CSV table of C-alpha atoms and ligand atoms in Angstrom, one decimal:
chain,number,residue,atom,x,y,z
O,19,MET,CA,0.1,0.0,0.0
O,20,THR,CA,1.5,3.3,-0.9
O,21,ALA,CA,0.9,6.5,1.5
O,22,PRO,CA,-1.2,9.3,0.1
O,23,THR,CA,0.8,12.4,-0.8
O,24,SER,CA,0.2,15.7,0.4
O,25,GLN,CA,-1.2,17.2,-2.6
O,26,ALA,CA,-4.4,15.0,-2.7
O,27,LEU,CA,-5.5,14.5,1.1
O,28,ALA,CA,-6.8,11.0,1.9
O,29,ALA,CA,-10.5,10.4,2.8
O,30,THR,CA,-10.6,8.9,6.3
O,31,VAL,CA,-13.6,7.0,7.8
O,32,ILE,CA,-14.1,5.9,11.4
O,33,SER,CA,-14.3,2.6,10.8
O,34,GLY,CA,-15.1,1.0,14.2
O,35,SER,CA,-15.7,1.8,17.9
O,36,GLY,CA,-16.0,0.2,21.2
O,37,LEU,CA,-16.8,0.8,24.8
O,38,TYR,CA,-16.1,-0.8,28.1
O,39,ALA,CA,-18.2,0.3,31.2
O,40,PRO,CA,-17.0,-0.8,34.5
O,41,PRO,CA,-19.7,-3.5,36.1
O,42,ALA,CA,-19.9,-1.3,39.3
O,43,VAL,CA,-22.6,0.9,39.1
O,44,ILE,CA,-23.4,3.9,41.9
O,45,SER,CA,-27.4,5.3,41.7
O,46,ASN,CA,-27.6,8.9,42.7
O,47,GLU,CA,-29.5,7.3,45.8
O,48,GLU,CA,-26.5,5.3,46.9
O,49,LEU,CA,-24.2,8.3,46.1
O,50,VAL,CA,-26.4,10.8,48.4
O,51,GLU,CA,-26.7,8.3,51.2
O,52,SER,CA,-22.7,7.9,51.7
O,53,PHE,CA,-22.4,12.0,51.0
O,54,ASN,CA,-24.8,12.6,53.6
O,55,THR,CA,-23.4,10.2,55.8
O,56,TYR,CA,-20.0,11.5,55.5
O,57,VAL,CA,-21.7,15.2,56.2
O,58,GLU,CA,-23.3,14.4,59.5
O,59,LEU,CA,-19.7,12.4,60.5
O,60,HIS,CA,-18.1,15.5,59.8
O,61,ASN,CA,-20.7,18.0,61.4
O,62,SER,CA,-20.8,15.9,64.7
O,63,ARG,CA,-16.8,15.9,64.7
O,64,TYR,CA,-16.5,19.5,64.6
O,65,GLN,CA,-20.0,20.4,66.5
O,66,LYS,CA,-18.0,22.7,68.9
O,67,ASP,CA,-16.1,24.5,66.2
O,68,ILE,CA,-19.4,24.9,64.1
O,69,GLU,CA,-21.1,26.3,67.3
O,70,THR,CA,-18.5,29.0,67.9
O,71,GLY,CA,-18.4,29.6,64.3
O,72,GLU,CA,-14.9,28.5,63.3
O,73,ARG,CA,-16.2,25.9,60.6
O,74,THR,CA,-19.4,26.2,58.8
O,75,ALA,CA,-21.5,23.2,59.0
O,76,LEU,CA,-21.7,20.9,55.7
O,77,GLN,CA,-25.3,20.8,53.8
O,78,PRO,CA,-26.2,17.4,52.5
O,79,SER,CA,-26.6,16.4,49.2
O,80,ALA,CA,-30.3,15.5,47.1
O,81,THR,CA,-31.1,13.1,44.3
O,82,ASP,CA,-33.5,15.6,43.0
O,83,PHE,CA,-31.2,18.4,42.8
O,84,ILE,CA,-28.9,15.9,40.8
O,85,GLU,CA,-30.9,14.8,38.5
O,86,LYS,CA,-32.8,18.3,37.9
O,87,ALA,CA,-29.3,20.2,37.5
O,88,SER,CA,-27.5,17.9,35.5
O,89,GLY,CA,-29.3,14.5,34.0
O,90,ILE,CA,-27.6,12.3,35.7
O,91,LYS,CA,-29.1,9.0,37.4
O,92,ARG,CA,-25.9,6.9,38.0
O,93,ARG,CA,-22.3,6.2,37.0
O,94,HIS,CA,-20.1,3.0,36.5
O,95,VAL,CA,-17.0,3.2,38.7
O,96,VAL,CA,-13.8,1.4,38.8
O,97,ASN,CA,-14.3,0.6,42.8
O,98,LYS,CA,-17.5,1.1,44.4
O,99,GLU,CA,-17.0,0.2,47.9
O,100,GLY,CA,-14.1,2.9,48.7
O,101,VAL,CA,-16.3,5.5,46.8
O,102,LEU,CA,-19.2,4.7,49.1
O,103,ASP,CA,-17.2,4.2,52.1
O,104,PRO,CA,-18.0,7.9,53.9
O,105,HIS,CA,-14.8,7.0,55.8
O,106,ARG,CA,-13.0,7.2,52.8
O,107,MET,CA,-14.6,8.7,49.7
O,108,PHE,CA,-12.5,7.3,47.0
O,109,PRO,CA,-11.8,4.3,44.4
O,110,ILE,CA,-9.5,1.4,46.4
O,111,ILE,CA,-7.4,0.6,43.3
O,112,PRO,CA,-4.4,-1.5,44.6
O,113,ASP,CA,-1.1,-0.7,43.2
O,114,ARG,CA,0.0,-3.1,40.8
O,115,HIS,CA,3.2,-5.0,39.7
O,116,ASN,CA,5.0,-3.2,36.6
O,117,ASP,CA,4.6,-6.4,35.1
O,118,GLU,CA,1.0,-6.8,35.0
O,119,PRO,CA,-1.1,-4.2,32.6
O,120,SER,CA,-2.1,-1.3,34.2
O,121,VAL,CA,-5.8,-0.4,34.8
O,122,GLN,CA,-6.1,2.1,31.9
O,123,CYS,CA,-4.6,-0.6,30.0
O,124,GLU,CA,-7.1,-3.0,30.4
O,125,MET,CA,-10.0,-0.8,30.2
O,126,ALA,CA,-8.5,0.2,26.6
O,127,MET,CA,-7.7,-3.3,25.3
O,128,ALA,CA,-11.3,-4.1,26.1
O,129,ALA,CA,-12.9,-1.0,24.6
O,130,GLY,CA,-9.9,-1.3,21.8
O,131,GLN,CA,-11.0,-5.5,20.8
O,132,GLN,CA,-14.6,-4.3,20.7
O,133,ALA,CA,-13.5,-1.7,17.9
O,134,LEU,CA,-11.2,-4.2,15.7
O,135,ASP,CA,-14.2,-6.4,15.6
O,136,ASP,CA,-16.4,-3.6,15.0
O,137,ALA,CA,-13.9,-2.6,12.2
O,138,GLY,CA,-13.2,-6.1,10.8
O,139,LEU,CA,-9.2,-5.4,11.6
O,140,ALA,CA,-6.9,-7.7,13.5
O,141,ALA,CA,-4.7,-5.9,16.1
O,142,SER,CA,-1.6,-6.0,13.3
O,143,GLN,CA,-3.5,-4.0,11.1
O,144,ILE,CA,-3.5,-0.7,13.6
O,145,ASP,CA,-0.2,1.2,13.0
O,146,ALA,CA,-0.7,3.9,15.3
O,147,VAL,CA,-2.3,4.3,18.9
O,148,ILE,CA,-3.4,7.3,20.8
O,149,VAL,CA,-4.3,7.2,24.2
O,150,ALA,CA,-6.4,10.8,24.9
O,151,CYS,CA,-8.1,10.9,28.1
O,152,SER,CA,-8.3,13.5,31.0
O,153,ASN,CA,-6.0,11.7,33.4
O,154,LEU,CA,-3.0,9.6,32.8
O,155,GLN,CA,-2.1,7.3,35.7
O,156,ARG,CA,1.7,7.7,35.0
O,157,PRO,CA,3.5,10.2,33.4
O,158,TYR,CA,5.7,7.3,31.2
O,159,PRO,CA,5.9,4.8,30.0
O,160,ALA,CA,3.0,6.1,27.8
O,161,VAL,CA,-0.1,4.3,28.5
O,162,ALA,CA,-0.5,3.8,24.7
O,163,VAL,CA,2.5,2.2,24.3
O,164,GLU,CA,1.6,-0.2,26.9
O,165,VAL,CA,-1.7,-1.1,25.1
O,166,GLN,CA,0.1,-1.2,21.7
O,167,ALA,CA,2.3,-4.2,23.1
O,168,ALA,CA,-0.3,-5.7,25.0
O,169,MET,CA,-2.6,-5.8,21.8
O,170,GLY,CA,-0.1,-6.6,19.5
O,171,MET,CA,-0.5,-3.1,17.3
O,172,ALA,CA,2.0,-1.9,15.3
O,173,GLY,CA,3.6,1.3,14.4
O,174,PHE,CA,4.1,4.0,16.9
O,175,ALA,CA,1.8,5.3,20.2
O,176,TYR,CA,1.5,8.0,22.4
O,177,ASP,CA,-0.8,9.8,24.9
O,178,MET,CA,-2.4,13.1,24.8
O,179,ASN,CA,-4.4,15.0,27.2
O,180,VAL,CA,-7.0,17.8,26.1
O,181,ALA,CA,-9.2,17.0,29.2
O,182,CYS,CA,-13.0,16.3,27.8
O,183,SER,CA,-11.8,17.2,24.3
O,184,SER,CA,-9.0,14.8,24.5
O,185,ALA,CA,-11.0,12.3,21.9
O,186,THR,CA,-12.2,14.8,19.3
O,187,PHE,CA,-8.6,15.8,19.4
O,188,GLY,CA,-7.3,12.4,19.1
O,189,ILE,CA,-9.4,12.2,16.3
O,190,GLN,CA,-8.0,15.1,14.6
O,191,ALA,CA,-4.6,13.8,15.3
O,192,ALA,CA,-5.6,10.2,13.7
O,193,VAL,CA,-6.7,11.9,10.6
O,194,ASN,CA,-3.6,14.1,10.2
O,195,ALA,CA,-1.4,11.1,10.8
O,196,ILE,CA,-3.1,9.0,7.9
O,197,GLN,CA,-3.4,12.3,5.8
O,198,SER,CA,0.3,12.9,6.2
O,199,GLY,CA,1.1,9.6,5.3
O,200,SER,CA,2.5,8.4,9.0
O,201,ALA,CA,-0.2,5.9,9.3
O,202,ARG,CA,-3.0,4.3,7.5
O,203,ALA,CA,-5.2,2.5,10.8
O,204,VAL,CA,-5.2,4.5,14.2
O,205,MET,CA,-6.8,3.9,17.1
O,206,VAL,CA,-8.1,6.3,19.5
O,207,LEU,CA,-8.8,5.3,22.9
O,208,SER,CA,-9.9,7.1,25.9
O,209,PRO,CA,-9.7,5.4,29.2
O,210,GLU,CA,-11.6,7.8,31.6
O,211,ILE,CA,-11.2,7.0,35.4
O,212,CYS,CA,-12.8,10.3,36.4
O,213,SER,CA,-13.5,8.7,40.1
O,214,GLY,CA,-9.6,9.2,40.5
O,215,HIS,CA,-9.9,13.1,40.0
O,216,LEU,CA,-12.9,13.8,41.7
O,217,ASN,CA,-13.6,15.2,45.3
O,218,PHE,CA,-16.6,12.8,46.5
O,219,THR,CA,-16.7,15.2,49.5
O,220,ASP,CA,-17.7,17.9,47.3
O,221,ARG,CA,-21.5,18.6,47.4
O,222,ASP,CA,-21.2,20.6,44.1
O,223,SER,CA,-19.6,18.4,42.2
O,224,HIS,CA,-19.4,14.8,43.9
O,225,PHE,CA,-22.4,13.6,41.5
O,226,ILE,CA,-20.3,14.7,38.1
O,227,PHE,CA,-18.3,11.9,37.2
O,228,GLY,CA,-18.5,8.0,35.8
O,229,ASP,CA,-15.9,5.8,34.5
O,230,ALA,CA,-15.4,4.2,31.0
O,231,CYS,CA,-13.2,3.8,28.2
O,232,THR,CA,-14.2,4.1,24.2
O,233,ALA,CA,-12.1,3.0,21.6
O,234,VAL,CA,-12.4,4.6,17.5
O,235,ILE,CA,-10.6,3.5,14.6
O,236,VAL,CA,-9.8,6.2,11.9
O,237,GLN,CA,-8.8,4.6,8.6
O,238,ALA,CA,-8.0,5.5,4.8
O,239,ALA,CA,-11.1,5.5,3.2
O,240,GLU,CA,-9.4,3.2,0.4
O,241,ASP,CA,-8.7,0.6,2.9
O,242,VAL,CA,-12.1,0.4,4.2
O,243,LYS,CA,-15.1,-1.4,2.2
O,244,ALA,CA,-18.0,0.5,0.9
O,245,GLY,CA,-20.6,1.4,3.0
O,246,GLN,CA,-18.6,0.6,6.0
O,247,GLY,CA,-18.3,3.5,8.7
O,248,PHE,CA,-18.2,6.8,8.7
O,249,GLU,CA,-16.6,9.6,6.2
O,250,VAL,CA,-14.8,12.2,8.4
O,251,LEU,CA,-15.5,15.2,6.3
O,252,GLY,CA,-13.8,17.5,8.7
O,253,THR,CA,-12.6,18.4,12.1
O,254,ARG,CA,-12.1,21.6,13.9
O,255,LEU,CA,-10.8,22.5,17.2
O,256,LYS,CA,-10.8,25.2,19.3
O,257,THR,CA,-9.1,26.6,22.5
O,258,GLN,CA,-9.8,29.2,24.8
O,259,TYR,CA,-7.5,29.7,28.3
O,260,SER,CA,-10.0,29.8,31.3
O,261,ASN,CA,-9.6,28.9,35.1
O,262,ASN,CA,-13.0,27.5,35.6
O,263,ILE,CA,-12.5,23.9,35.4
O,264,ARG,CA,-9.0,23.1,36.9
O,265,ASN,CA,-7.1,20.3,38.7
O,266,ASN,CA,-3.7,21.3,40.1
O,267,PHE,CA,-2.4,17.7,40.4
O,268,GLY,CA,0.8,16.9,39.4
O,269,PHE,CA,4.4,16.2,39.5
O,270,LEU,CA,5.4,19.2,41.2
O,271,ASN,CA,3.2,19.2,43.8
O,272,ARG,CA,5.7,17.6,46.2
O,273,GLY,CA,7.8,20.8,46.0
O,274,ASP,CA,5.2,22.3,48.7
O,275,GLU,CA,4.1,19.9,51.3
O,276,SER,CA,1.2,22.1,52.3
O,277,GLY,CA,-0.7,22.0,49.4
O,278,MET,CA,-0.5,18.1,48.9
O,279,GLY,CA,-4.0,16.6,49.1
O,280,LYS,CA,-5.9,20.0,49.4
O,281,PRO,CA,-9.2,20.1,47.4
O,282,ASP,CA,-7.4,22.0,44.4
O,283,LYS,CA,-5.1,18.9,43.7
O,284,MET,CA,-8.5,17.2,42.3
O,285,PHE,CA,-11.3,18.3,39.9
O,286,VAL,CA,-12.6,22.1,40.6
O,287,GLN,CA,-15.1,24.1,38.8
O,288,GLN,CA,-17.4,26.8,38.8
O,289,GLY,CA,-20.1,25.1,37.0
O,290,ARG,CA,-22.4,28.0,36.3
O,291,LYS,CA,-19.7,30.1,34.7
O,292,VAL,CA,-18.8,26.8,32.5
O,293,PHE,CA,-22.3,26.5,31.7
O,294,LYS,CA,-22.7,30.0,30.3
O,295,GLU,CA,-19.2,30.5,29.1
O,296,VAL,CA,-19.0,27.2,27.1
O,297,SER,CA,-22.3,26.6,25.6
O,298,PRO,CA,-22.5,29.8,23.2
O,299,LEU,CA,-18.6,29.1,22.0
O,300,VAL,CA,-19.9,25.2,21.3
O,301,ALA,CA,-23.0,26.3,19.5
O,302,SER,CA,-21.0,29.3,17.0
O,303,LEU,CA,-18.2,26.4,16.8
O,304,ILE,CA,-20.5,23.8,15.1
O,305,GLY,CA,-22.4,26.5,13.0
O,306,ASP,CA,-19.0,27.8,11.8
O,307,HIS,CA,-17.7,24.3,10.9
O,308,LEU,CA,-20.6,23.5,9.0
O,309,GLN,CA,-21.1,26.5,7.0
O,310,SER,CA,-17.3,26.2,6.0
O,311,HIS,CA,-18.3,22.8,4.3
O,312,GLY,CA,-21.5,24.4,2.9
O,313,LEU,CA,-23.6,23.0,5.5
O,314,VAL,CA,-26.4,24.0,7.3
O,315,ALA,CA,-27.6,23.1,10.9
O,316,THR,CA,-30.8,21.1,9.2
O,317,ASP,CA,-28.9,18.9,7.3
O,318,LEU,CA,-27.8,17.1,10.4
O,319,ARG,CA,-29.1,13.9,11.3
O,320,ARG,CA,-27.5,13.6,15.0
O,321,MET,CA,-25.3,15.5,17.3
O,322,TRP,CA,-23.3,13.3,19.6
O,323,LEU,CA,-22.6,16.1,21.9
O,324,HIS,CA,-20.2,15.7,25.1
O,325,GLN,CA,-22.2,14.5,28.1
O,326,ALA,CA,-21.5,17.1,31.1
O,327,ASN,CA,-25.1,18.6,31.8
O,328,LEU,CA,-28.2,17.4,30.0
O,329,ASN,CA,-29.7,21.2,30.2
O,330,MET,CA,-26.5,22.6,28.4
O,331,ASN,CA,-26.7,19.9,25.8
O,332,GLN,CA,-30.5,21.2,25.2
O,333,LEU,CA,-29.5,24.6,25.4
O,334,ILE,CA,-26.4,23.9,22.6
O,335,ALA,CA,-28.7,21.8,20.3
O,336,ARG,CA,-31.3,24.5,20.6
O,337,ARG,CA,-29.2,27.0,19.4
O,338,VAL,CA,-27.7,25.0,16.7
O,339,LEU,CA,-30.8,23.9,15.1
O,340,GLY,CA,-33.0,27.2,16.0
O,341,ARG,CA,-35.7,24.7,17.9
O,342,ASP,CA,-35.6,22.3,20.7
O,343,ALA,CA,-33.7,18.8,19.5
O,344,THR,CA,-35.3,15.8,19.7
O,345,VAL,CA,-33.2,12.9,21.7
O,346,ASP,CA,-33.0,11.3,18.6
O,347,GLU,CA,-31.3,14.2,16.9
O,348,ALA,CA,-29.0,14.6,20.2
O,349,PRO,CA,-29.0,11.3,22.1
O,350,VAL,CA,-28.2,11.4,25.8
O,351,ILE,CA,-26.1,8.4,27.5
O,352,LEU,CA,-25.9,10.9,30.4
O,353,ASP,CA,-28.4,9.3,32.6
O,354,GLU,CA,-26.3,5.9,32.8
O,355,TYR,CA,-23.0,7.3,32.5
O,356,ALA,CA,-23.1,10.7,34.1
O,357,ASN,CA,-19.8,12.8,32.9
O,358,THR,CA,-17.1,10.5,31.5
O,359,SER,CA,-14.9,13.0,30.4
O,360,SER,CA,-14.0,12.7,26.7
O,361,ALA,CA,-15.3,9.4,26.3
O,362,GLY,CA,-19.0,10.9,26.3
O,363,SER,CA,-19.5,12.3,23.3
O,364,ILE,CA,-17.9,8.8,22.1
O,365,ILE,CA,-19.9,6.6,24.1
O,366,ALA,CA,-23.2,8.9,22.4
O,367,PHE,CA,-21.8,8.3,19.0
O,368,HIS,CA,-21.1,4.3,19.7
O,369,GLN,CA,-24.6,3.7,21.0
O,370,HIS,CA,-26.4,5.7,18.6
O,371,GLN,CA,-25.2,5.3,15.0
O,372,SER,CA,-26.3,2.2,13.8
O,373,ASP,CA,-29.8,3.5,12.6
O,374,LEU,CA,-28.1,5.9,10.0
O,375,ALA,CA,-28.6,5.6,6.6
O,376,PRO,CA,-26.3,6.4,3.8
O,377,GLY,CA,-25.5,10.0,3.4
O,378,ASP,CA,-26.9,11.1,7.0
O,379,LEU,CA,-25.0,13.6,8.2
O,380,GLY,CA,-24.1,14.1,12.3
O,381,VAL,CA,-21.3,15.7,14.4
O,382,ILE,CA,-19.6,14.5,17.2
O,383,CYS,CA,-18.8,17.7,19.4
O,384,SER,CA,-16.9,17.6,22.9
O,385,PHE,CA,-16.3,20.7,25.2
O,386,GLY,CA,-14.3,20.8,28.5
O,387,ALA,CA,-11.4,21.9,30.4
O,388,GLY,CA,-9.0,24.5,28.5
O,389,TYR,CA,-11.5,25.2,27.8
O,390,SER,CA,-11.1,23.2,24.7
O,391,ILE,CA,-13.9,22.4,22.1
O,392,GLY,CA,-13.7,19.8,19.1
O,393,ASN,CA,-15.8,18.9,16.4
O,394,VAL,CA,-15.7,16.1,13.9
O,395,ILE,CA,-18.5,16.2,10.8
O,396,LEU,CA,-19.4,12.9,9.9
O,397,ARG,CA,-21.1,11.3,7.0
O,398,LYS,CA,-22.1,7.5,6.8
O,399,ARG,CA,-21.0,5.9,4.3
C,26,COA,N1,-27.6,18.8,46.6
C,26,COA,C1,-28.5,19.7,46.9
C,26,COA,N2,-28.3,21.1,46.5
C,26,COA,C2,-27.0,21.3,45.8
C,26,COA,C3,-26.1,20.2,45.6
C,26,COA,C4,-26.2,19.1,45.9
C,26,COA,N3,-25.5,18.3,45.6
C,26,COA,N4,-25.1,21.0,45.0
C,26,COA,C5,-25.4,22.3,45.1
C,26,COA,N5,-26.5,22.7,45.5
C,26,COA,C6,-27.4,23.9,45.9
C,26,COA,C7,-26.4,25.2,45.6
C,26,COA,O1,-25.4,25.3,46.9
C,26,COA,C8,-27.2,26.3,45.3
C,26,COA,O2,-28.2,26.6,46.1
C,26,COA,P1,-28.4,28.4,46.5
C,26,COA,O3,-29.2,28.3,45.3
C,26,COA,O4,-29.1,28.2,47.6
C,26,COA,O5,-27.4,28.9,46.8
C,26,COA,C9,-28.0,25.4,44.1
C,26,COA,O6,-28.1,24.2,44.4
C,26,COA,C10,-27.7,25.6,42.8
C,26,COA,O7,-26.3,25.5,42.7
C,26,COA,P2,-25.5,25.5,41.1
C,26,COA,O8,-24.0,25.0,41.5
C,26,COA,O9,-25.6,26.7,40.9
C,26,COA,O10,-26.1,24.4,40.4
C,26,COA,P3,-26.2,24.6,39.0
C,26,COA,O11,-27.7,24.8,38.6
C,26,COA,O12,-25.3,25.6,37.9
C,26,COA,O13,-25.8,23.0,38.5
C,26,COA,C11,-24.2,21.8,37.8
C,26,COA,C12,-24.7,22.8,38.7
C,26,COA,C13,-22.4,21.6,38.0
C,26,COA,C14,-24.6,20.7,37.6
C,26,COA,C15,-23.7,22.7,36.8
C,26,COA,O14,-23.5,23.8,37.0
C,26,COA,C16,-23.2,22.2,35.4
C,26,COA,O15,-23.3,20.9,34.9
C,26,COA,N6,-22.3,22.8,34.4
C,26,COA,C17,-21.8,22.8,33.6
C,26,COA,C18,-20.7,21.9,33.8
C,26,COA,C19,-19.5,21.4,32.4
C,26,COA,O16,-20.1,21.6,31.6
C,26,COA,N7,-18.6,21.1,33.1
C,26,COA,C20,-17.5,20.5,32.1
C,26,COA,C21,-16.8,19.6,33.1
C,26,COA,S1,-16.1,18.6,31.9
């Protein structure tokens, strides 16, 4: 097979996708019960300080608030016991020996194998692997290189992180690799263990995230049989700096012991500001991107949006379409999986695409910390 030349950019296709969700599920009721026990324990422990005004009493959480404010009903997690233990509020994930597969590698292998089966490929036919996600469990060696070896994939592999937009940025990187001739078949994996960065003792955000891993395979179109997959008509990325979603965890934390373990070393957000600032940015990016391809919103059969907040998705879809979207037009997976960071829009795509007819158009659109927004226009083949 000859590599495409730069003069004629090769058409690319998403030829397969996969999803791994850990079997353990936490309902809103279970999560709120554990959180409220934590609150009771905290408030009785610090009762005197609360009475003298030295500390503020913590407020309980509520399931009806969670569902109304976010649309989330439950979430899958890698470990349930640790999260629900009011004395711990963090998943139990035992250290593994260096010779064992890492947790993210295992999740990626499960999702990746599904994507290979979907695309009808053997692992050895993949010649680039990108692990694109919000949190990597170690700096090096790259998780992508570990997965590449564990599954027997060829070529090269690397990790990247653009928070909730990691998967769409990864898809653009995959398209670029194919169009520049450095790869023919790229696997983009998003093993998101969001329960590891979530502060389960924070009432404002304890309900937001869940764990999952997605996989997509991007190939040169000429290698994919007619009628299979989705042609990538174009990708568009946008970043705009903001501190409204931030996590200060990092390798320099040890430089100041007083900051270690503080809440800013986990996910922190100004949710309302994010909602207000990001929604219009996303809607206009989708509109501009469609326009640059001679398309309009009414041409879209489906929007596979990032899954952070149901109300936010409804607002974005309304701004894009000029009317309310149906769940058929903008499917929701948030109720079952919560926010799985970069995996969310890909889960929506994976679970809601088999009914599309040849020629149908859709967008995968992610948004999140950075801010970062990624849009991918697809046409069913
Ligand atoms: N249970 C009960 N009440 C709660 C609560 C909880 N768990 N958490 C907050 N509240 C209360 C607040 O104290 C506040 O009370 P007040 O009105 O008396 O002050 C009220 O509910 C509203 O809180 P607010 O934080 O303004 O809620 P919201 O409607 O903005 O919803 C989010 C919160 C996080 C669900 C929402 O802002 C969001 O999803 N934003 C987008 C975030 C996003 O996309 N992030 C991307 C991350 S990848």
